[in-house]
Coordinates of C-alpha atoms in Angstrom, one line a residue:
M1 CA 2.5 -14.7 8.2
C2 CA -0.3 -13.3 10.6
R3 CA -3.5 -11.7 9.6
W4 CA -4.9 -8.5 11.0
A5 CA -7.8 -5.9 10.8
A6 CA -8.2 -2.4 12.2
Y7 CA -11.3 0.0 12.3
R8 CA -11.5 3.8 12.8
G9 CA -15.1 5.7 12.8
D10 CA -18.2 5.7 14.5
P11 CA -18.4 3.2 17.2
L12 CA -18.8 -0.4 15.8
Y13 CA -19.1 -3.7 17.4
L14 CA -15.6 -5.5 16.9
E15 CA -17.7 -8.7 15.8
E16 CA -18.2 -6.5 12.6
L17 CA -14.4 -7.4 11.6
V18 CA -13.6 -10.2 14.2
S19 CA -16.4 -12.9 13.8
S20 CA -19.4 -11.8 11.7
P21 CA -18.1 -11.7 8.2
A22 CA -18.0 -14.6 6.0
H23 CA -14.4 -14.1 6.0
S24 CA -13.8 -12.9 9.3
L25 CA -10.7 -12.5 11.1
I26 CA -11.5 -15.8 13.1
E27 CA -12.3 -17.4 10.0
Q28 CA -8.9 -16.2 8.6
S29 CA -7.1 -17.9 11.7
H30 CA -7.6 -21.3 10.2
C31 CA -8.4 -20.4 6.4
A32 CA -6.5 -17.6 5.3
T33 CA -6.4 -17.1 1.6
R34 CA -3.8 -14.6 0.8
A35 CA -1.0 -15.8 3.0
K36 CA 1.7 -18.2 2.6
T37 CA 0.1 -20.2 5.6
A38 CA -3.5 -20.8 5.8
T39 CA -3.3 -21.3 9.5
N40 CA -2.7 -18.4 12.1
G41 CA -3.3 -20.4 15.3
D42 CA -0.2 -19.1 17.5
G43 CA -2.5 -16.8 19.6
F44 CA -4.5 -13.7 19.1
G45 CA -5.3 -10.4 20.6
I46 CA -7.8 -7.3 20.4
A47 CA -6.9 -3.9 21.6
W48 CA -9.5 -1.3 21.7
Y49 CA -10.2 2.5 22.7
G50 CA -13.0 4.0 24.7
D51 CA -13.2 6.5 27.3
R52 CA -9.9 6.3 28.6
P53 CA -6.5 7.5 26.7
E54 CA -5.2 3.9 27.0
P55 CA -6.5 1.0 24.9
G56 CA -8.2 -2.1 26.7
R57 CA -6.5 -5.3 25.4
Y58 CA -7.1 -9.1 25.7
R59 CA -4.5 -11.6 24.3
D60 CA -4.1 -15.4 24.5
I61 CA -2.2 -18.2 23.1
L62 CA -5.2 -20.2 22.2
P63 CA -6.2 -20.3 18.4
A64 CA -8.8 -17.6 17.7
W65 CA -11.2 -20.1 16.4
S66 CA -11.1 -22.2 19.8
D67 CA -11.6 -19.3 22.2
C68 CA -15.2 -18.6 23.1
N69 CA -14.4 -15.5 25.2
L70 CA -13.2 -13.8 22.0
K71 CA -16.6 -14.1 20.3
S72 CA -18.2 -13.0 23.4
L73 CA -16.3 -9.8 23.9
A74 CA -16.2 -9.1 20.2
R75 CA -20.1 -9.2 20.4
Q76 CA -20.3 -6.8 23.4
I77 CA -17.3 -4.5 22.9
R78 CA -18.3 -1.3 20.6
S79 CA -15.4 1.1 20.0
P80 CA -14.6 3.7 17.5
L81 CA -11.2 2.6 17.0
F82 CA -9.8 -1.0 17.5
L83 CA -7.0 -3.5 16.4
A84 CA -7.3 -7.3 16.1
H85 CA -4.6 -9.8 15.3
V86 CA -4.2 -13.6 14.6
R87 CA -0.7 -14.9 14.9
A88 CA 1.3 -17.3 12.7
A89 CA 4.8 -17.2 14.7
T90 CA 7.9 -16.5 12.5
G91 CA 10.1 -16.0 15.6
G92 CA 9.7 -16.2 19.3
G93 CA 7.7 -18.7 21.4
T94 CA 4.2 -19.2 21.6
R95 CA 3.4 -17.0 24.9
R96 CA 1.1 -14.4 25.8
D97 CA 3.8 -11.4 25.7
N98 CA 4.3 -12.3 22.1
C99 CA 0.7 -12.0 20.9
H100 CA 0.1 -9.0 19.2
P101 CA -1.5 -5.9 19.4
F102 CA 1.4 -4.5 21.6
V103 CA 0.7 -1.6 23.9
H104 CA 2.6 1.1 25.5
G105 CA 0.9 4.3 27.1
N106 CA -1.9 5.3 24.6
W107 CA -0.2 3.7 21.9
S108 CA -1.0 0.4 20.3
F109 CA 0.9 -1.7 17.5
Q110 CA 0.2 -4.8 15.4
H111 CA 2.5 -6.3 12.6
N112 CA 2.6 -8.9 9.9
G113 CA 6.0 -9.6 8.6
Q114 CA 9.4 -10.4 9.7
I115 CA 13.1 -9.3 9.9
S116 CA 15.6 -11.5 8.4
N117 CA 18.6 -12.6 10.6
F118 CA 16.9 -11.0 13.7
D119 CA 19.1 -13.3 15.8
R120 CA 22.0 -11.5 14.8
L121 CA 20.2 -8.0 15.0
R122 CA 18.2 -8.2 18.3
R123 CA 20.8 -7.3 20.7
P124 CA 22.1 -4.2 18.9
M125 CA 18.5 -3.2 18.4
E126 CA 17.7 -3.4 21.9
S127 CA 20.7 -1.4 22.9
M128 CA 18.9 1.7 21.2
L129 CA 16.5 1.7 23.6
D130 CA 16.4 3.9 26.7
D131 CA 15.9 2.4 30.2
Q132 CA 12.2 2.8 30.2
L133 CA 11.5 1.5 26.7
F134 CA 13.9 -1.7 27.2
H135 CA 12.2 -2.4 30.6
A136 CA 8.7 -2.1 28.6
R137 CA 9.9 -5.1 26.5
G138 CA 7.9 -8.0 27.7
G139 CA 8.0 -10.5 24.6
T140 CA 11.0 -11.6 22.3
T141 CA 9.6 -10.9 18.9
D142 CA 10.8 -8.7 16.1
S143 CA 7.5 -7.0 16.1
E144 CA 7.5 -5.7 19.5
L145 CA 11.1 -4.4 19.2
L146 CA 10.3 -2.6 16.0
F147 CA 7.3 -0.8 18.0
L148 CA 9.6 0.2 20.9
L149 CA 12.2 1.5 18.4
A150 CA 9.5 3.5 16.7
L151 CA 8.6 4.9 20.2
Q152 CA 12.1 5.7 21.0
F153 CA 12.5 7.4 17.5
G154 CA 9.5 9.7 18.2
L155 CA 6.5 7.9 17.3
A156 CA 4.2 10.3 19.3
S157 CA 5.3 13.3 17.5
N158 CA 5.9 12.1 13.9
P159 CA 4.6 8.6 13.3
F160 CA 5.5 7.8 9.9
A161 CA 8.8 9.5 10.4
A162 CA 9.6 7.2 13.3
I163 CA 8.5 3.8 11.6
S164 CA 10.9 5.1 8.6
E165 CA 13.6 5.4 11.1
A166 CA 13.0 2.1 12.8
I167 CA 13.0 0.1 9.5
G168 CA 15.8 2.0 8.1
F169 CA 17.9 1.4 11.2
A170 CA 17.0 -2.4 10.9
E171 CA 17.9 -2.7 7.4
G172 CA 21.2 -0.4 7.8
L173 CA 22.2 -2.8 10.8
S174 CA 21.5 -6.0 8.8
V175 CA 23.8 -4.7 5.8
H176 CA 26.4 -3.8 8.5
L177 CA 26.3 -7.0 10.2
T178 CA 25.3 -9.7 7.7
G179 CA 26.1 -8.2 4.2
S180 CA 22.0 -8.1 3.3
A181 CA 18.7 -7.0 4.7
L182 CA 15.1 -8.0 4.4
V183 CA 12.3 -6.4 6.2
R184 CA 8.7 -7.3 5.5
F185 CA 6.5 -4.7 7.2
T186 CA 2.8 -4.4 7.2
A187 CA 1.7 -2.7 10.4
A188 CA -1.4 -0.9 12.0
F189 CA -0.6 1.4 15.1
S190 CA -2.7 3.9 16.7
D191 CA -2.5 6.8 19.6
G192 CA -6.4 6.5 20.2
K193 CA -7.3 9.2 17.8
S194 CA -5.9 8.4 14.3
L195 CA -5.3 5.1 12.7
Y196 CA -2.0 4.6 10.8
A197 CA -0.7 1.8 8.8
V198 CA 2.5 1.1 6.6
R199 CA 2.9 -1.7 3.9
Y200 CA 6.6 -2.1 3.0
A201 CA 9.3 -4.6 2.0
T202 CA 12.8 -4.2 1.2
D203 CA 12.2 -6.8 -1.7
R204 CA 8.7 -5.2 -2.6
K205 CA 7.1 -8.3 -1.6
A206 CA 5.2 -6.9 1.5
P207 CA 2.3 -8.8 3.0
T208 CA -1.1 -7.8 1.8
L209 CA -3.2 -4.8 2.7
Y210 CA -6.5 -3.8 1.9
A211 CA -8.9 -0.7 2.8
S212 CA -12.6 -0.3 2.5
P213 CA -15.6 1.5 4.1
V214 CA -17.5 -0.1 6.8
G215 CA -20.5 1.7 8.3
I216 CA -19.5 5.3 9.1
G217 CA -15.8 4.7 9.1
Y218 CA -13.0 2.5 7.5
C219 CA -11.0 -0.5 7.9
L220 CA -8.0 -1.8 7.0
V221 CA -7.4 -5.6 6.8
S222 CA -4.8 -8.4 5.7
E223 CA -7.2 -9.7 3.3
P224 CA -11.0 -8.7 2.4
L225 CA -13.7 -10.0 4.8
N226 CA -16.2 -11.1 2.0
D227 CA -16.3 -11.5 -1.5
D228 CA -17.4 -8.2 -2.7
I229 CA -14.3 -7.3 -4.8
D230 CA -15.5 -4.0 -5.6
A231 CA -15.7 -2.9 -2.0
W232 CA -12.0 -3.4 -1.2
T233 CA -8.9 -1.3 -2.3
E234 CA -5.4 -3.1 -2.3
V235 CA -3.0 -0.5 -0.7
P236 CA 0.1 -0.4 -2.9
D237 CA 3.6 -1.7 -1.6
G238 CA 5.6 1.2 -0.2
S239 CA 2.4 3.2 1.2
A240 CA 1.8 4.9 4.3
V241 CA -2.1 5.0 5.3
L242 CA -3.8 7.5 7.7
I243 CA -7.1 7.5 8.7
D244 CA -8.7 10.5 10.6
D245 CA -11.4 12.7 10.8
M246 CA -11.1 13.7 7.3
G247 CA -11.2 10.2 5.8
V248 CA -8.3 7.8 4.3
H249 CA -5.1 9.3 3.2
I250 CA -2.4 7.1 1.4
T251 CA 1.0 8.5 0.5
P252 CA 4.4 6.9 -0.8
F253 CA 6.3 5.2 1.9
Q254 CA 10.3 4.8 2.1
P255 CA 12.4 4.3 5.0
E256 CA 14.8 6.9 6.0
K257 CA 18.2 7.0 4.1
R258 CA 16.8 4.7 1.3
A259 CA 16.5 5.8 -2.4
S260 CA 13.1 7.0 -3.3
A261 CA 11.0 4.6 -4.8
G262 CA 9.8 6.9 -7.7
P263 CA 6.3 8.3 -8.2
Q264 CA 3.3 6.5 -7.2
A265 CA -0.4 6.8 -8.7
P266 CA -2.8 8.3 -6.3
V267 CA -5.2 5.8 -4.4
T268 CA -8.7 6.2 -3.9
I269 CA -10.9 4.5 -1.3
P270 CA -14.8 4.3 -2.4
A271 CA -16.8 6.2 0.2

């Protein structure tokens, strides 16, 4: 499983999440503590927003711990909204086009999880894309394809509904073609204004997600960046997260055409 971090708030140097903390994202690339695999060395990437609508991006197939350029960029780039990711490949080769975050227009997206039986589902999933989005597909991962499907299903107008439809489509297709479905999906995505995230799994074993205030803003991470347990709130499985000018909002999430997960207790992120 991959590890990732994302931030929205007053401008912050990327190093505050990527390289400086005791359990920074770079540290997690070779010593993750809350994942099935401790090593996430199949590439990395960062995407950040500045004065232009579309994000800047830097990706490479080197392990994050061995790329001196990443530390240098993280020390110099200051952004009010950014995503960062270290990859442990579950499908697709180790190539730059398969490294997160993925970008299309002003949208950025990064994911931790997988779609079971993806080899059986890939072609019919790709057939749902219009020509523009199909030709925008640069890699071979299930993550990128879910992102493009969400764009196809209206990510720009209703982000959570589009993600819900994309996951629901993958689950329904898998049941139809293989008799079963398993999607594990913990992802962050942004339009350059708000930061969104979803934690969900068909089997209720979604990859971890935590939230915490950082400076004058909030971050979302796969695992805490330090040992201050009280500073981190675990986002429940089956949740959608929105970070905007009003703060952090966490609501229940369930893919379209699936039964309700039932009531969920409210989650409070300390200020």
